[in-house]
mmCIF file of C-alpha atoms in Angstrom:
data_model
loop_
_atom_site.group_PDB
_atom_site.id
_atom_site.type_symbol
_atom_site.label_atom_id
_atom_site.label_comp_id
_atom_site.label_asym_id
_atom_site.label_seq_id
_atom_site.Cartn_x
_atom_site.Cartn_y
_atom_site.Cartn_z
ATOM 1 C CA UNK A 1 0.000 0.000 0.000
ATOM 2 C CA UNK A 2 1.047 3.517 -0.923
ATOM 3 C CA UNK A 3 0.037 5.266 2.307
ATOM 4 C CA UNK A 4 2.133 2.796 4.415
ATOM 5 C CA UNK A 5 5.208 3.229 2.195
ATOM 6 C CA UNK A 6 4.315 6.767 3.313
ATOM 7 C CA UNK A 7 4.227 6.772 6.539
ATOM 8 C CA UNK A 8 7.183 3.880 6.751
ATOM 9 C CA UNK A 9 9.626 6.765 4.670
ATOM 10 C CA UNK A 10 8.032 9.692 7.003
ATOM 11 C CA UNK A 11 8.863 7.689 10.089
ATOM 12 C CA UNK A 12 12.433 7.140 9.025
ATOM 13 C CA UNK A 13 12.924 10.477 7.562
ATOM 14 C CA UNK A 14 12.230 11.828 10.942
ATOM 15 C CA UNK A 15 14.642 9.418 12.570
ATOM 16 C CA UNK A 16 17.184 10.733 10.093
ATOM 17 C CA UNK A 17 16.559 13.938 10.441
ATOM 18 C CA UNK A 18 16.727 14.036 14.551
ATOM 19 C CA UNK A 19 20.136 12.487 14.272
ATOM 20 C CA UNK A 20 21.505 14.514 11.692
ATOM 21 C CA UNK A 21 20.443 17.877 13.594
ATOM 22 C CA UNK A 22 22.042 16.912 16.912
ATOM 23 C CA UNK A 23 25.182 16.289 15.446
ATOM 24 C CA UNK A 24 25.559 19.290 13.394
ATOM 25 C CA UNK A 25 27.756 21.473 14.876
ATOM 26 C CA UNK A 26 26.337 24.859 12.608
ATOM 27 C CA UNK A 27 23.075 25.933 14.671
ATOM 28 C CA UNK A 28 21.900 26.898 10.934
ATOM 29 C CA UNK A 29 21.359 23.576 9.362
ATOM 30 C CA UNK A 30 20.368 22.390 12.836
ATOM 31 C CA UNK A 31 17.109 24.527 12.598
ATOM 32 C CA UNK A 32 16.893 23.457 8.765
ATOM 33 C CA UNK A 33 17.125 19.783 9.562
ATOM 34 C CA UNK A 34 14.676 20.447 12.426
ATOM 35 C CA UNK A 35 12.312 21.784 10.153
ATOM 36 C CA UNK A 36 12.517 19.063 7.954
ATOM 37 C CA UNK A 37 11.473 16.819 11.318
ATOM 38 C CA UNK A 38 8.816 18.954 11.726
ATOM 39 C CA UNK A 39 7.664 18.069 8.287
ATOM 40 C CA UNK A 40 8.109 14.565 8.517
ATOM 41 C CA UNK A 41 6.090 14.230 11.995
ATOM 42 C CA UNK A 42 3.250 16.411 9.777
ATOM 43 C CA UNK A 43 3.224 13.525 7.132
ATOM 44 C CA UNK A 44 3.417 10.853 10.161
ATOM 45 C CA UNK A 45 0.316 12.993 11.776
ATOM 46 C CA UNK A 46 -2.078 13.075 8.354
ATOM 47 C CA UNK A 47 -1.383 9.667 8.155
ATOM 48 C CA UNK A 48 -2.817 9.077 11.702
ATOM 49 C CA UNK A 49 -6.140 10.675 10.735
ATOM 50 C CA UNK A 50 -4.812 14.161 12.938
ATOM 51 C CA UNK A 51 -5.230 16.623 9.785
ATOM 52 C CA UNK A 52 -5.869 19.579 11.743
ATOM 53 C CA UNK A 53 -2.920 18.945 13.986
ATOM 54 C CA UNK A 54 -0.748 18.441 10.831
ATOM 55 C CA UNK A 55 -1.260 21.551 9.666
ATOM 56 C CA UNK A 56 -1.101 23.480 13.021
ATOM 57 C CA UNK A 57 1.943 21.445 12.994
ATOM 58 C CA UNK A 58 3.617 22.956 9.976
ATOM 59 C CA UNK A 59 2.188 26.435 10.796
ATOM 60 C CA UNK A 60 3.196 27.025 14.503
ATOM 61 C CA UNK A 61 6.679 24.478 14.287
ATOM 62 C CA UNK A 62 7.697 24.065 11.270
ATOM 63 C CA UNK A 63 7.406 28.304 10.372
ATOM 64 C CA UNK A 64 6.432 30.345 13.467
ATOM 65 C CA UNK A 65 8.725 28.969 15.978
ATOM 66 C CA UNK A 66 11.410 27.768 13.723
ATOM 67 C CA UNK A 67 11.730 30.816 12.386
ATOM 68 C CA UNK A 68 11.947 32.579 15.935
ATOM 69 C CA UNK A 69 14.981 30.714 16.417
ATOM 70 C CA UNK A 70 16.954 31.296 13.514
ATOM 71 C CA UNK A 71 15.500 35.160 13.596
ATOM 72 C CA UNK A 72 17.759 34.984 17.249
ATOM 73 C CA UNK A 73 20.381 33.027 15.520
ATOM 74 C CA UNK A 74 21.286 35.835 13.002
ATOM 75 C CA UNK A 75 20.328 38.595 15.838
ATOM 76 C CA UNK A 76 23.264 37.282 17.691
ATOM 77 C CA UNK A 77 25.152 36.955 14.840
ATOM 78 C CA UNK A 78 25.525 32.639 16.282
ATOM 79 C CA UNK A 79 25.663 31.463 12.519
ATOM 80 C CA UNK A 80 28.841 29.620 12.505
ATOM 81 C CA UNK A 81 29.850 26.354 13.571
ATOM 82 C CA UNK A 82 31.677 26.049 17.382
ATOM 83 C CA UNK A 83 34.249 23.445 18.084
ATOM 84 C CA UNK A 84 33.781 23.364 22.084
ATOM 85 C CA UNK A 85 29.581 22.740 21.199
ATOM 86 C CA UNK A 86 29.727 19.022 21.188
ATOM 87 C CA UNK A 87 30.744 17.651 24.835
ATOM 88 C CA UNK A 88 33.503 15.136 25.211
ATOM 89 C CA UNK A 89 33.825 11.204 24.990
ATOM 90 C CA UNK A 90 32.415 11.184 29.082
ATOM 91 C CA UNK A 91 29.551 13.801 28.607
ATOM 92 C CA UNK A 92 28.659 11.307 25.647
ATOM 93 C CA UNK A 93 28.714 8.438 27.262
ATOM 94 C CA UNK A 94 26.683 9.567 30.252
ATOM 95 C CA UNK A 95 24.415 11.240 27.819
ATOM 96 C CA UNK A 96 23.914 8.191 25.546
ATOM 97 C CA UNK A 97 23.429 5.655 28.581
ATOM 98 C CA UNK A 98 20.630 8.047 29.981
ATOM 99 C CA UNK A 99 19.274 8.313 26.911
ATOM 100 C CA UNK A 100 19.191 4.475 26.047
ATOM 101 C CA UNK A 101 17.678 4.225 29.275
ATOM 102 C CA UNK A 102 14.721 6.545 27.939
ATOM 103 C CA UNK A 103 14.274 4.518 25.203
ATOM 104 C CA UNK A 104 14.365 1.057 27.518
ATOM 105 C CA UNK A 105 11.475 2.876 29.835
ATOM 106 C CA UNK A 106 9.516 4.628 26.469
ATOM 107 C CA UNK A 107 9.602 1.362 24.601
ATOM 108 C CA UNK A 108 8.544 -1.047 27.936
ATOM 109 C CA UNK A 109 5.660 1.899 28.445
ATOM 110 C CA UNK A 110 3.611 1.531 25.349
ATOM 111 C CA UNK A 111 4.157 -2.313 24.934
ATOM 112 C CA UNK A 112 3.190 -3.049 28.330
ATOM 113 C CA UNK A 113 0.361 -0.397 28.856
ATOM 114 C CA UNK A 114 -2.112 -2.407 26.725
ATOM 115 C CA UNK A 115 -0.772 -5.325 28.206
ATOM 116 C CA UNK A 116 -2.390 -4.429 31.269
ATOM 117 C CA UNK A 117 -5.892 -2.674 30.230
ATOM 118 C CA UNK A 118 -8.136 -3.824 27.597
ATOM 119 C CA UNK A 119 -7.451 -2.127 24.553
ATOM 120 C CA UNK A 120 -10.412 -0.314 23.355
ATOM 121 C CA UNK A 121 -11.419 0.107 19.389
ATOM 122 C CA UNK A 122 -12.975 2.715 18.575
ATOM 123 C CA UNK A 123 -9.678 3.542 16.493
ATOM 124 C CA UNK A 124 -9.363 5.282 13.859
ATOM 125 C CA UNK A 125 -12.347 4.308 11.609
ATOM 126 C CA UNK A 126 -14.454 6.561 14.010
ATOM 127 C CA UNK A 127 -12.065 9.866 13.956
ATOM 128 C CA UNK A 128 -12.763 9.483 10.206
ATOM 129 C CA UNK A 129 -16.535 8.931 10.363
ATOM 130 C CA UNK A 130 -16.445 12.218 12.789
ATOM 131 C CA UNK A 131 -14.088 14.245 10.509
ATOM 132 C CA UNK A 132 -16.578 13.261 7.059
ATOM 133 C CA UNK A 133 -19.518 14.314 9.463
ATOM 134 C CA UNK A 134 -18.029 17.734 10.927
ATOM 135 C CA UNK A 135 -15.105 18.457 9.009
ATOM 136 C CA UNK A 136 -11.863 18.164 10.187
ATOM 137 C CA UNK A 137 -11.361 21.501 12.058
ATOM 138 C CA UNK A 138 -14.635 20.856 13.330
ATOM 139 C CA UNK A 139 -13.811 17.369 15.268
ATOM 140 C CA UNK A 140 -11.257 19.124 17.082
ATOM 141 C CA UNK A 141 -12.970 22.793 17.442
ATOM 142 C CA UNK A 142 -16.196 21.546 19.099
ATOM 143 C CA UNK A 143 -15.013 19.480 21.986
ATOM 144 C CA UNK A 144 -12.389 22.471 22.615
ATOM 145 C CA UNK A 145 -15.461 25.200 23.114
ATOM 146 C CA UNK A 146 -17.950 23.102 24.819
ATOM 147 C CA UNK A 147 -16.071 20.735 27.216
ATOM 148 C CA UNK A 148 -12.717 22.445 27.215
ATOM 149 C CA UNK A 149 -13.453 26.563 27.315
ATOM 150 C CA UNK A 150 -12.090 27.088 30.398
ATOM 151 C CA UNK A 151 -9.023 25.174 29.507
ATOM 152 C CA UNK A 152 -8.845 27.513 25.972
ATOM 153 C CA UNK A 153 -8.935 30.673 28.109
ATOM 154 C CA UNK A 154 -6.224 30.173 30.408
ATOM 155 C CA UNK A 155 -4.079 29.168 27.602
ATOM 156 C CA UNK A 156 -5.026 32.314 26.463
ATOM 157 C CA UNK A 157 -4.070 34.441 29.172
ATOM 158 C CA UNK A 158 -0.700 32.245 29.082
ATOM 159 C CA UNK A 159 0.074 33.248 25.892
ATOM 160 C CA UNK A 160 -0.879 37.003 26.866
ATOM 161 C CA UNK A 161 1.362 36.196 29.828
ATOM 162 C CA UNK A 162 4.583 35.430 27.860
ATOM 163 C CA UNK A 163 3.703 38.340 25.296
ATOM 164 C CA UNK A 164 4.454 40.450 28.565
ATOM 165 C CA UNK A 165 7.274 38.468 29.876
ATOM 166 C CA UNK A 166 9.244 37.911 26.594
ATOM 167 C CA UNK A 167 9.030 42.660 25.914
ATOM 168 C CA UNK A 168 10.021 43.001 29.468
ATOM 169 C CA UNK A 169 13.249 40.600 29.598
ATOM 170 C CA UNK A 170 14.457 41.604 25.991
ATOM 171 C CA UNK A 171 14.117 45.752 26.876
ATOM 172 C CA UNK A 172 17.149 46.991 27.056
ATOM 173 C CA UNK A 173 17.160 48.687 30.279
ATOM 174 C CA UNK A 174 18.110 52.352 30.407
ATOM 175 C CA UNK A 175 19.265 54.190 33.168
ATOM 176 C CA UNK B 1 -2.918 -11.087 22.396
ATOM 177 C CA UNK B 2 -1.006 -8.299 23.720
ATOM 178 C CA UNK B 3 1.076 -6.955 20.345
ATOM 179 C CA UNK B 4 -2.001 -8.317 18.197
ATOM 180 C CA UNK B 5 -4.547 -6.536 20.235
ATOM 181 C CA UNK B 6 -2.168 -3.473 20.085
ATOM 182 C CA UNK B 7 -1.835 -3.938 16.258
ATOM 183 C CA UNK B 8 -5.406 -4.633 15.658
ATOM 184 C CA UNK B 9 -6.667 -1.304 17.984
ATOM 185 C CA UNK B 10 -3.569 1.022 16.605
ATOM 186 C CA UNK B 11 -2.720 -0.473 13.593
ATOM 187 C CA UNK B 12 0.762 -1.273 11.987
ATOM 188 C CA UNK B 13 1.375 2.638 11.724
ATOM 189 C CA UNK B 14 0.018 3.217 14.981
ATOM 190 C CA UNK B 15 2.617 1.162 16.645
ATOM 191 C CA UNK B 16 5.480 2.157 14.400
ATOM 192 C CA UNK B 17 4.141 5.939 15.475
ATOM 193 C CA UNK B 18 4.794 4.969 18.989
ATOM 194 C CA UNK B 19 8.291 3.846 18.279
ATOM 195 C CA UNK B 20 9.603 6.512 16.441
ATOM 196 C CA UNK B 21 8.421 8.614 19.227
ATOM 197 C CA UNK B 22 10.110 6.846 21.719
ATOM 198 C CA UNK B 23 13.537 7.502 19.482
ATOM 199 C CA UNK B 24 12.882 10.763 18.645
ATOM 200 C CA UNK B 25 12.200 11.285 22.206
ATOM 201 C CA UNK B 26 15.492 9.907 23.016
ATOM 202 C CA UNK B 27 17.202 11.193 20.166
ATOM 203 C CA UNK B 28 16.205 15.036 22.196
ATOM 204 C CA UNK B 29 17.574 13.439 25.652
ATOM 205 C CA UNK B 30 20.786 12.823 23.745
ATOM 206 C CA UNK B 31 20.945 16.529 22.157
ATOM 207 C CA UNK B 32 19.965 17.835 25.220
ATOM 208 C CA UNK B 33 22.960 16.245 27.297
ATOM 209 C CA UNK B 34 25.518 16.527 24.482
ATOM 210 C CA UNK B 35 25.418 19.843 23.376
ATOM 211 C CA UNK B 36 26.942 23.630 24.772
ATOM 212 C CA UNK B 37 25.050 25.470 22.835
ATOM 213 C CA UNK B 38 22.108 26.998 24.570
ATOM 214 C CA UNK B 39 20.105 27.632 21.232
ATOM 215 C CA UNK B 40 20.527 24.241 19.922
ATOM 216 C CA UNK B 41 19.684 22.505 23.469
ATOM 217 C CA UNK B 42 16.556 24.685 23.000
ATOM 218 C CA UNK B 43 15.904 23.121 19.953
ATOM 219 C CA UNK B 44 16.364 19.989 21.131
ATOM 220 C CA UNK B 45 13.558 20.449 23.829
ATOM 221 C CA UNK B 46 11.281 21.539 20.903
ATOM 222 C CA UNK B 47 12.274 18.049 19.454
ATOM 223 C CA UNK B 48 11.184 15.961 22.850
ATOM 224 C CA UNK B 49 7.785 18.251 22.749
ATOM 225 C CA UNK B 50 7.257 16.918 19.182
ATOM 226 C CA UNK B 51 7.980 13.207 20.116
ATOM 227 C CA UNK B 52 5.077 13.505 22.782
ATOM 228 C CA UNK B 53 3.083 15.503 20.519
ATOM 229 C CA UNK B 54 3.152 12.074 17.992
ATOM 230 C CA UNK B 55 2.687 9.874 20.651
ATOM 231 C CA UNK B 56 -0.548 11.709 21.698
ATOM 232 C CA UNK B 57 -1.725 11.641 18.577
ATOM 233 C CA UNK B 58 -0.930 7.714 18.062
ATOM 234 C CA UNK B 59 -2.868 6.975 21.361
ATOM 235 C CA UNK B 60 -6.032 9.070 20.362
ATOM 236 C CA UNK B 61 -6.365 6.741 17.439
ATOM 237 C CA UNK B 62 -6.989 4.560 20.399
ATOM 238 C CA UNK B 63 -9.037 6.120 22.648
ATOM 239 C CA UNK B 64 -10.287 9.248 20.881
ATOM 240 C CA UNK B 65 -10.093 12.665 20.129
ATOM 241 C CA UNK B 66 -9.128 14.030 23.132
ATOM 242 C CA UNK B 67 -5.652 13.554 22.206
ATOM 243 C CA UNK B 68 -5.546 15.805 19.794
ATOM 244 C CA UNK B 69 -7.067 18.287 21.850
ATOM 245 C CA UNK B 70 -4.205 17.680 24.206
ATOM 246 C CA UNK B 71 -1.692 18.218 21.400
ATOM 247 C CA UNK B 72 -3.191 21.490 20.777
ATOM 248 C CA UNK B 73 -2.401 22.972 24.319
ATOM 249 C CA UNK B 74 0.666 21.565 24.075
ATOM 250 C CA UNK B 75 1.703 23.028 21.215
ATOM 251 C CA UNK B 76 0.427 26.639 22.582
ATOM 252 C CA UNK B 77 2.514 26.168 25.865
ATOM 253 C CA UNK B 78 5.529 25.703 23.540
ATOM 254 C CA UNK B 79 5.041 28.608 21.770
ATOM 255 C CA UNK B 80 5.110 30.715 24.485
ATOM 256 C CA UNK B 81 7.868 28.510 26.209
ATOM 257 C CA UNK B 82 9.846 29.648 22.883
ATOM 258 C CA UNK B 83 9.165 32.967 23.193
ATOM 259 C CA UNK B 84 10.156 33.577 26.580
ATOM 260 C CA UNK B 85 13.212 31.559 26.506
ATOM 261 C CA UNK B 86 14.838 32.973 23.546
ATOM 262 C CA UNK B 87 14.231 36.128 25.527
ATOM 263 C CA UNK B 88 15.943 34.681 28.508
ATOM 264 C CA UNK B 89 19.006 33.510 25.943
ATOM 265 C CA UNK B 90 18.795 37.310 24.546
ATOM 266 C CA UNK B 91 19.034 38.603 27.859
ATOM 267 C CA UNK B 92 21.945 36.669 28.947
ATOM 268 C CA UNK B 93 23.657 37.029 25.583
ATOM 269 C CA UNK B 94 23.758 41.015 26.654
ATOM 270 C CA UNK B 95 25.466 39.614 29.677
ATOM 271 C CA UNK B 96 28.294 37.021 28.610
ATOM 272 C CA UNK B 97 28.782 37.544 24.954
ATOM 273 C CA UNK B 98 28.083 33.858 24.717
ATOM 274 C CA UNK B 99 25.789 31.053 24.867
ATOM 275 C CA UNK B 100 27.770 28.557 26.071
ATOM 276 C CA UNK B 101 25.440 27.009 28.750
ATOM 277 C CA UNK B 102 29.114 25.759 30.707
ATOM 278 C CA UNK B 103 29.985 29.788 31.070
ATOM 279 C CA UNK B 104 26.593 30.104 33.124
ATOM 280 C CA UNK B 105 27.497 29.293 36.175
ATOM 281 C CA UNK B 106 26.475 31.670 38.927
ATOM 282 C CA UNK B 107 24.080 29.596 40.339
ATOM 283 C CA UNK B 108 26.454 26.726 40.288
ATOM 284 C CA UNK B 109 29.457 25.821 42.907
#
């Protein structure tokens, strides 16, 4: 099947991609290969029936935030590759062994959570019966302004919050 | 029954969703740890958010579409969590001329 090939060369594009960015040693192609994560983990979330969230994905990530950081990357003139960024042969072996032991904990977590509780299947063949019926902004819009408003709002004043908190630590103070 | 019930509620792409998280997840722990450079630690955070992110939306393939409501606040907290740290990183940038994150060390020993 086409879509699986899909999803398959998204997966491992991302994979790729991950890797490639923490070992660059230019922040530049860092952010570039991050985007391109961010674009892979899009693909990986339309194929999982999450089209809003694919998009918001490749809107917020991929260009709003992404963008912040190579905006500061060029405002501090950071643009070129550092020899003393990468830690030594001990910071990579304790960082590797904690890491593996992420991945030990990650991978025992989802195998043996439906071990434990019945799995139930409602699946995906009903967020696609939902998203022909209300659209696919509407699946996710609806439950976020009836059951969830209060939720919505304080994420708004949040982001109001940070607006406030991000002018007032980059002022430059005058005296 | 356990991987075939998984496979059968998920599907093949569900499951293989879960794994990559769990890498990419790990693949940010690594980044995290490894590098110096406050801007690319950062980044890697912004990775590890992702990783959840697909894991969410794996599981509420599973048990509905609250998961992708969760991924949506998610999302907004990291937005602001980028704005306001590449603030902080600006502000101490005005400070040390660097962002080396072994040069900040004044709450350290």
């Amino acid at each position: 099947m086409i879509q699986d090939f899909l999803f398959q060369a998204f997966a491992a594009s991302a994979i790729l991609g991950a890797v490639i960015m923490v070992t660059r040693r230019n922040p530049v192609s860092a952010v570039i290969f991050l985007v391109g994560v961010f674009f892979a983990t899009s693909g990986m979330f339309l194929m999982l029936d999450a089209h809003y969230i694919a998009a918001i994905n490749v809107i917020l990530y991929g260009g709003a935030i992404m963008v912040l950081f190579l905006f500061v990357l060029m405002l501090l003139n950071l643009g070129h590759a550092d020899w003393r960024d990468l830690r030594g042969p001990v910071g990579g072996l304790i960082g590797g062994s904690i890491s593996i032991a992420f991945l030990g904990v990650l991978t025992r977590l989802f195998v043996g959570g439906t071990e434990a509780r019945p799995v139930v299947e409602i699946a995906g063949s009903a967020l696609r019966e939902a998203a022909a019926e209300q659209g696919v902004v509407g699946v996710v819009a609806r439950p976020l302004f009836t059951e969830y408003t209060i939720v919505l709002e304080v994420t708004g004043v949040l982001l109001l919050v940070s607006i406030v908190g991000t002018i007032l630590l980059a002022r430059r103070e005058r005296t | 029954m356990s991987e075939a019930g998984m496979a059968g509620a998920l599907g093949l792409n569900g499951l293989i969703a879960l794994f990559v998280s769990a890498i990419l997840f790990s693949i940010g722990v690594i980044g995290v740890l490894l590098r110096r450079n406050a801007i690319i630690v950062f980044m890697c955070v912004e990775l590890m958010l992702n990783a959840a992110n697909l894991s969410l939306v794996a599981f509420s393939r599973m048990h509905g579409i609250e998961g992708q409501i969760f991924v949506f606040f998610v999302m907004a907290v990291a937005a602001a969590e980028a704005a306001v740290g590449l603030a902080i990183i600006i502000a101490i940038f005005r400070h040390y001329e660097v962002v080396d994150l072994d040069r900040f060390r004044l709450l350290k020993w």
